[in-house]
Coordinates of C-alpha atoms and ligand atoms in Angstrom, one line a residue:
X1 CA 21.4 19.4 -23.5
X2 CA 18.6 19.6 -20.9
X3 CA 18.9 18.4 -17.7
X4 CA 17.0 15.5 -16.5
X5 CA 14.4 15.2 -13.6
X6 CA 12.8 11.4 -12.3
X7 CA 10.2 10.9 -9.7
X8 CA 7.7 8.5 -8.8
X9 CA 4.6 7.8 -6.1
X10 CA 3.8 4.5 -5.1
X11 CA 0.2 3.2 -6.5
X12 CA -0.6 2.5 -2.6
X13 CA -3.3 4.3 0.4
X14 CA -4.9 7.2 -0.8
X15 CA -3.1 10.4 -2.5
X16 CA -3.6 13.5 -0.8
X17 CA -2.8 17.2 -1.0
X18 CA 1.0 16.6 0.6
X19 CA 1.8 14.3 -2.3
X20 CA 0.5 16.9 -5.1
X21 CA 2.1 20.1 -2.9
X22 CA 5.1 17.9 -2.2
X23 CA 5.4 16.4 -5.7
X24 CA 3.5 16.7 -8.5
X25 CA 3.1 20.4 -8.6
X26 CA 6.5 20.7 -8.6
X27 CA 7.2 18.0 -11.6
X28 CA 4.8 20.3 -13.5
X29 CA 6.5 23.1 -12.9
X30 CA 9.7 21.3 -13.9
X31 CA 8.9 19.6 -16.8
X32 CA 8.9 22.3 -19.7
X33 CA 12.7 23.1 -18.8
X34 CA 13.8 19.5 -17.9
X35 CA 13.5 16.1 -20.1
X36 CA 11.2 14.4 -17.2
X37 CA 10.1 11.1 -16.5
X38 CA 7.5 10.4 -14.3
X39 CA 7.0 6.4 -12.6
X40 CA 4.1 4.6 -10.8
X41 CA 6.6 2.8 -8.6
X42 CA 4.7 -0.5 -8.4
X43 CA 7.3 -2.3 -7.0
X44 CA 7.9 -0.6 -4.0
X45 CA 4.0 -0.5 -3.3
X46 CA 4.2 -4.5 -3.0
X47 CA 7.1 -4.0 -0.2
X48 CA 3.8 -4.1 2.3
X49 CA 1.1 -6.6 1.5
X50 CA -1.4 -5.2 -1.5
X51 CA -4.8 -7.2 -2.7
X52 CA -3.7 -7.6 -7.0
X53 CA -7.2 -6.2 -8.1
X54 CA -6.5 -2.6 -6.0
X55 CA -2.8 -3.0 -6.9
X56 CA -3.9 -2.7 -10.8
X57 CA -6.8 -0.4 -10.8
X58 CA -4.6 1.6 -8.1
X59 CA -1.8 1.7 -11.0
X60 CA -4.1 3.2 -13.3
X61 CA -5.3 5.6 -11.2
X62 CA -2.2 7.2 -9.9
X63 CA -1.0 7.6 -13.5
X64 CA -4.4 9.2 -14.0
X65 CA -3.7 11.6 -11.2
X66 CA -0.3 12.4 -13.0
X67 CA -2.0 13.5 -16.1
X68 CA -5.3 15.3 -13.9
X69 CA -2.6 17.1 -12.2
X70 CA -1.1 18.7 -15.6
X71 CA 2.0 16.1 -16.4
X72 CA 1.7 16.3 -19.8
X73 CA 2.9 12.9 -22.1
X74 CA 3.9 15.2 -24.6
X75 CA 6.6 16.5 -22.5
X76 CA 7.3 14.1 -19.8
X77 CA 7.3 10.4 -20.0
X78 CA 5.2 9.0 -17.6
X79 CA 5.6 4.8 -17.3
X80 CA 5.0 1.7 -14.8
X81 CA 8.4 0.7 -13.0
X82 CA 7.5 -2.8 -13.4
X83 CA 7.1 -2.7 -17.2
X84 CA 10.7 -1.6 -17.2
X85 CA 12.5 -4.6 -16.0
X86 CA 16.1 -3.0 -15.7
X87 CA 14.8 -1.7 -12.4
X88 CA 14.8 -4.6 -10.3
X89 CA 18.4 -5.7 -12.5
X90 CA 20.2 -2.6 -11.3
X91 CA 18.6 -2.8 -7.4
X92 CA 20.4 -6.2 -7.5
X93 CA 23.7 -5.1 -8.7
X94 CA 23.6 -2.1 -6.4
X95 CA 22.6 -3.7 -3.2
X96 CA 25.8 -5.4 -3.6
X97 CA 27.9 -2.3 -3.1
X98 CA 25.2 -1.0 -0.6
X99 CA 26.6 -1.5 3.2
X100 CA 23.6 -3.2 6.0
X101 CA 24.0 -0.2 8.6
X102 CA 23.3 2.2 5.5
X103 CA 19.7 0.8 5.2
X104 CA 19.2 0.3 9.1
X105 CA 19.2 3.8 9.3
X106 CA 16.6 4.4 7.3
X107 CA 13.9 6.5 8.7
X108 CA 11.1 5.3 6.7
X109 CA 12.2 1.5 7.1
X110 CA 12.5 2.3 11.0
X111 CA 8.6 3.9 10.7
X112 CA 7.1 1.1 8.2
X113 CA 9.0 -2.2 10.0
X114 CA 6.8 -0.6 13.1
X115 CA 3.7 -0.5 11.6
X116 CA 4.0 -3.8 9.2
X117 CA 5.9 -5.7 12.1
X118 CA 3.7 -9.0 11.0
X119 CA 6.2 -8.6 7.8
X120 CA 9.5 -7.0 7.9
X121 CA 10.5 -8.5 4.7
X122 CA 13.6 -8.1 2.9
X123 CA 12.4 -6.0 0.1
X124 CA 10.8 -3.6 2.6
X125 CA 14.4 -3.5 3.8
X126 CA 16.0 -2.8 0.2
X127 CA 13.8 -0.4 -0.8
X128 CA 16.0 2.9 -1.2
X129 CA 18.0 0.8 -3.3
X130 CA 15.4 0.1 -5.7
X131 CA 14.5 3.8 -5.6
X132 CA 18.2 4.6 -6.3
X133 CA 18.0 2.5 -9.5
X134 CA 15.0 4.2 -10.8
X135 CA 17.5 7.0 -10.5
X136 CA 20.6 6.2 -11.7
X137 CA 19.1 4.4 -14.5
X138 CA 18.3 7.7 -16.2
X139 CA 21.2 9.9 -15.3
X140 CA 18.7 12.0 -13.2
X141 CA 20.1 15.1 -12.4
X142 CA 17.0 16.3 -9.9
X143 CA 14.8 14.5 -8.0
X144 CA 11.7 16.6 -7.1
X145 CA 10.4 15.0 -3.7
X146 CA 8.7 15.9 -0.6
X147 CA 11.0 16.1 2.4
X148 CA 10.6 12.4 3.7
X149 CA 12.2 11.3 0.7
X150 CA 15.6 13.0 0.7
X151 CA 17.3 10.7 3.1
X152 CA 16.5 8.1 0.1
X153 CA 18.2 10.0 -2.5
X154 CA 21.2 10.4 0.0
X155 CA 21.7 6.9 0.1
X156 CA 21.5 7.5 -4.0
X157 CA 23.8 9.8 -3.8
X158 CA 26.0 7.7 -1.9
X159 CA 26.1 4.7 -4.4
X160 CA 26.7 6.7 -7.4
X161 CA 30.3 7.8 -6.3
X162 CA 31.2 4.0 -4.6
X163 CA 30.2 3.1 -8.0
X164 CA 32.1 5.5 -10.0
X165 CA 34.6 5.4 -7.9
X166 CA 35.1 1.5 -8.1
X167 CA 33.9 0.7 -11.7
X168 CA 34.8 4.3 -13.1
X169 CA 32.6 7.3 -13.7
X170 CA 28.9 5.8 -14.7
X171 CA 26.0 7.3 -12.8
X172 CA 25.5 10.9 -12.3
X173 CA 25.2 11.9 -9.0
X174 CA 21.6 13.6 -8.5
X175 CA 20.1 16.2 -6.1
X176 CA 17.0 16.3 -4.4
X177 CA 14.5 19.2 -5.4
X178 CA 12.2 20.5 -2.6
X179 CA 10.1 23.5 -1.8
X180 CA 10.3 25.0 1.7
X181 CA 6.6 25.6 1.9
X182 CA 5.3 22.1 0.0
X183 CA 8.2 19.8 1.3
X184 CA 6.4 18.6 4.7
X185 CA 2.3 19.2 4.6
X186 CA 0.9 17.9 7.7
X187 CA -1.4 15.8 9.2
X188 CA -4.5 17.9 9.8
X189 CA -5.4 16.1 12.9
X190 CA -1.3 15.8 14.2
X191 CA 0.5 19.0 12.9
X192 CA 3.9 17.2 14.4
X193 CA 3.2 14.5 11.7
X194 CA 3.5 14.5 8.6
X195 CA 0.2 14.2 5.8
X196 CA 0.5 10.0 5.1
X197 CA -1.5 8.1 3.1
X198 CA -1.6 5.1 5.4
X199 CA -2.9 7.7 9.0
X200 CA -5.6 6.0 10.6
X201 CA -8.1 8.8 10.4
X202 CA -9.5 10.5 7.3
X203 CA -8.8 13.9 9.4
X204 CA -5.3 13.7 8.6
X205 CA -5.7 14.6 5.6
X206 CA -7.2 16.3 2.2
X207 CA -7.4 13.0 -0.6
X208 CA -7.4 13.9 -3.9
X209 CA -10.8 12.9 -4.5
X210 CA -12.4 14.5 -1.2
X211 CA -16.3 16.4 -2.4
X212 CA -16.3 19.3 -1.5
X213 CA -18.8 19.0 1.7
X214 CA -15.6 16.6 3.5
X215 CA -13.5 19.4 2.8
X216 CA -15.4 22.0 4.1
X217 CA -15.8 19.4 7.0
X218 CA -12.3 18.6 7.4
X219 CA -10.8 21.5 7.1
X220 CA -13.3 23.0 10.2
X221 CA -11.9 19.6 11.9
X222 CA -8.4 20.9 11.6
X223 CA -6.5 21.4 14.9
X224 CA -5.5 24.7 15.4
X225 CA -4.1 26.1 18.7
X226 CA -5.9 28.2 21.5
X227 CA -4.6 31.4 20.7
X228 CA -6.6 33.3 18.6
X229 CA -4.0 35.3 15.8
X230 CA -3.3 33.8 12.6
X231 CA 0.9 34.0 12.3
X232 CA 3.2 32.0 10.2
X233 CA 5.4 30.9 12.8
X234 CA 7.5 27.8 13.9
X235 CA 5.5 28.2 17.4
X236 CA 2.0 27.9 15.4
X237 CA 2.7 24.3 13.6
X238 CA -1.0 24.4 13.1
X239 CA -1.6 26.9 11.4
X240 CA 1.9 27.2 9.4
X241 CA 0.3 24.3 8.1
X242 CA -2.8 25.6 6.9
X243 CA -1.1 28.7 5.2
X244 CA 1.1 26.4 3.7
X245 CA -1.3 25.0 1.7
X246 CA -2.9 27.9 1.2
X247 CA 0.0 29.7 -0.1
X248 CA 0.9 27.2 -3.1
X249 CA -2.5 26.5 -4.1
X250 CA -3.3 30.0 -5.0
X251 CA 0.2 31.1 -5.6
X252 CA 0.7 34.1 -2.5
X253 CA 3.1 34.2 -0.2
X254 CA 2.9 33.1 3.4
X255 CA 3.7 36.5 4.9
X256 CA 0.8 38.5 2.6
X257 CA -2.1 35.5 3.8
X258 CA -0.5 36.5 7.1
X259 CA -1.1 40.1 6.2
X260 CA -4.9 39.0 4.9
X261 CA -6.0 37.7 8.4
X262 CA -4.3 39.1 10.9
X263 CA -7.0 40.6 12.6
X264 CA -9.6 37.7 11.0
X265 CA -11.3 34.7 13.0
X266 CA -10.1 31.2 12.4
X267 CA -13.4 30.3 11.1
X268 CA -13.0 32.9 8.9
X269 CA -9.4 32.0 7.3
X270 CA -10.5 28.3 7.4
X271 CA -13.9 29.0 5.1
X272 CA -11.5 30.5 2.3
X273 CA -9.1 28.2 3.0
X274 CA -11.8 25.4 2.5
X275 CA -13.2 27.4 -0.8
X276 CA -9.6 27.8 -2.0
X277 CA -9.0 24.1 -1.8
X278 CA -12.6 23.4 -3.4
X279 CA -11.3 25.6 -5.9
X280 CA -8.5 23.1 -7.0
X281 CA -9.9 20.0 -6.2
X282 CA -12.9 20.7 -8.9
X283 CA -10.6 21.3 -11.7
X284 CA -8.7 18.3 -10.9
X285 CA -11.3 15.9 -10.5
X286 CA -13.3 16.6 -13.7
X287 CA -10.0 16.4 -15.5
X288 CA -9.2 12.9 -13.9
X289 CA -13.2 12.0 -14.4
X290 CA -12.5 12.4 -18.3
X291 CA -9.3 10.5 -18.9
X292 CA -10.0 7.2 -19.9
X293 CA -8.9 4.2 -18.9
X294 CA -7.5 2.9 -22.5
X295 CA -6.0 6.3 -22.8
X296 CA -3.6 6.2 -19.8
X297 CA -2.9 2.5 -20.8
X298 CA -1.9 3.6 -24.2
X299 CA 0.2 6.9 -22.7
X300 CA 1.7 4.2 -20.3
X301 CA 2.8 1.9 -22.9
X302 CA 4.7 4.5 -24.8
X303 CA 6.0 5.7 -21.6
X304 CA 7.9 2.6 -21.2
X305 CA 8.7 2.5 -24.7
X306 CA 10.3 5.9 -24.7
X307 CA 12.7 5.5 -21.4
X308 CA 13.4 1.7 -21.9
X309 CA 16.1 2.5 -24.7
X310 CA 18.3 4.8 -21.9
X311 CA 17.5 1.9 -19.4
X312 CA 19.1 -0.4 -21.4
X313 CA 21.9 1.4 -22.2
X314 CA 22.8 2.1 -18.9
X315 CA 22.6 -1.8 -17.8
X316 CA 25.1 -2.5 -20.4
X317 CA 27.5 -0.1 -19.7
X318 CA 27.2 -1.3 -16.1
X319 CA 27.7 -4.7 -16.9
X320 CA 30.8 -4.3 -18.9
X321 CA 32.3 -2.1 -16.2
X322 CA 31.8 -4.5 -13.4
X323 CA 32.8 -7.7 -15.7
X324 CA 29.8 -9.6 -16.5
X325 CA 30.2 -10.6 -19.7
Ligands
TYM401 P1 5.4 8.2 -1.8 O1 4.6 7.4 -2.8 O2 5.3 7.9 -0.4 O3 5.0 9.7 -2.0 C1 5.0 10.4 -3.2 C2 5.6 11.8 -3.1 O4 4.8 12.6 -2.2 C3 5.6 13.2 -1.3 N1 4.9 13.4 0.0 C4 4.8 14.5 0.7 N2 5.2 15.8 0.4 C5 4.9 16.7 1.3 N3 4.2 16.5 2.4 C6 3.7 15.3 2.7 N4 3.0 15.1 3.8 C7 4.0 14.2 1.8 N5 3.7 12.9 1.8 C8 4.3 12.4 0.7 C9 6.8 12.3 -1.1 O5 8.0 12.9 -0.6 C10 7.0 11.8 -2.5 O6 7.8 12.8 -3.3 N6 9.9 6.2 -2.3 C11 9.0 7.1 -2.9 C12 8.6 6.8 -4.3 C13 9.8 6.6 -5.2 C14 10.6 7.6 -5.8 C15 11.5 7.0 -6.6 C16 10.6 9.0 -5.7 C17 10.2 5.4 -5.7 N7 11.3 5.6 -6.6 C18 12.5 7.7 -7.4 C19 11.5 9.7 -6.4 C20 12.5 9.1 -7.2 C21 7.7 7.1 -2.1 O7 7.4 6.2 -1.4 O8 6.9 8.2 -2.3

């Protein structure tokens, strides 16, 4: 039997290069040798305020994203968390094994209660426990995530055994799947922060839908350092960074682009740097400019069709183990 793989972005900010190094291109990668399904995790997006109009077309687009990106519906299932309604049903039953200091130490709650203090509301609060029932609804095996989510699938991790351990074996316990290079891309204005959808300034990062004159102009923008020699080193944030990307968009190790430019300009690395991201982002967009609208609605609905069977499954067998009849 094939193992099984789950991940999800939320249909929220704008998606950037970090989520498609961090994520996606891994979950392509992935999904030929795993069975893989793929969410647009709607319900976490509405854990900070969201206007219904972007919230929809938002939905839509990020599953459009999955598909420009080269998830393929043949292979992977790709579905809205909402439309799946055992999500929410398992959060509930979990949060009631989940202990209050586990959450409080939640980097990302810590982070987001700072900057949505106007609304630190309780399902901002329960979030990784939502995100562990998207999990353990499937008996994920691997989680393919950038970095920032791995303290999430801890807190997975943990619930699975209390569970299993006080209802009897149920859930597998899944790992977390990252990629040293892809697993933190950061901001190109703030290499000590990570790439974020919600940064204040468009110079933080590559979106997904960039032309390529802002990249060109963004990239140029990029901090660097005042030393002059291109090294991949942990005393060079900057420019780790920016071989980073390089590196996993055109497949070469950090060491050899090293190799490339050591005795090179900035300006020069940065120009091919700039060309090699041009070089992606074209593909990609003319790819998500043809998918149509009724087509990912249609892929969506068979998603949900295709995973609901296994969700269901697993809420029974939870329900009978815990006694609710
Ligand atoms: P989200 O929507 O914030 O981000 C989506 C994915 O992109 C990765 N990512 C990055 N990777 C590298 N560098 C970055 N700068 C960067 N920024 C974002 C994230 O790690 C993530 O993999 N809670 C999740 C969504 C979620 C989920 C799940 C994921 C809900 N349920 C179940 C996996 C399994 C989130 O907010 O991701």
């Amino acid at each position: 039997m094939k193992k099984r793989i789950f991940s999800g972005i939320q249909p929220s900010g704008t998606l950037h290069l970090g989520n498609y190094l961090g994520a996606i291109k891994n979950w392509v990668a992935l999904q030929d040798k795993y069975d893989s399904t793929f969410c647009v995790v709607d319900l976490h997006a509405i854990t900070v305020p969201q206007k219904p109009a972007e919230l929809r077309q938002k939905t839509i687009e990020v599953a459009k994203i999955y598909l420009a990106g080269g998830v393929d519906p043949e292979k992977s299932a790709i579905f809205v968390q909402s439309h799946v309604s055992e999500h929410t049903e398992l959060a509930w039953i979990l949060n009631t094994i989940t202990k209050l200091p586990e959450l409080e130490r939640m980097t990302q709650f810590k982070d987001k209660s700072q900057q949505h203090n106007q609304n630190i509301n309780a399902g901002l609060f329960n979030y990784p426990v939502l995100m562990a029932a998207d999990i353990l609804l499937y008996d994920t095996d691997v989680v393919p995530v950038g970095e920032d989510q791995v303290q999430h699938i801890e807190i997975t991790r943990t619930l699975a055994r209390r569970f299993n351990q006080m209802f009897g074996e149920t859930f597998t316990v899944p790992e977390p799947y990252v990629v040293e290079e892809g697993m933190r891309i950061m901001g190109l204005d703030d290499p000590a922060k990570k790439m974020s959808k919600s940064a204040e300034s468009a110079f933080n990062y590559i979106s997904l839908t960039d032309d390529p004159d802002t990249v060109r102009e963004k990239i140029k923008k990029a901090v660097t350092d005042s030393e002059k020699e291109i090294r991949y080193s942990d005393e060079k944030p900057a420019i780790k960074n920016l071989i980073n990307i390089y590196s996993l968009l055109d497949n070469i190790k950090p060491q050899e682009i090293e190799d490339i430019y050591r005795d090179k300009r900035y300006s020069e690395f940065k120009n091919d740097l700039a060309e090699t991201i041009i070089g992606f982002l074209e593909p990609f967009q003319k790819k998500y400019n043809e998918i149509d609208d009724g087509e990912v609605r249609k892929i969506l609905g068979e998603g949900a069709e295709k995973v609901r069977p296994m969700a269901e499954n697993k809420m029974r067998e939870v329900k009978e183990k815990m006694g609710l009849i």
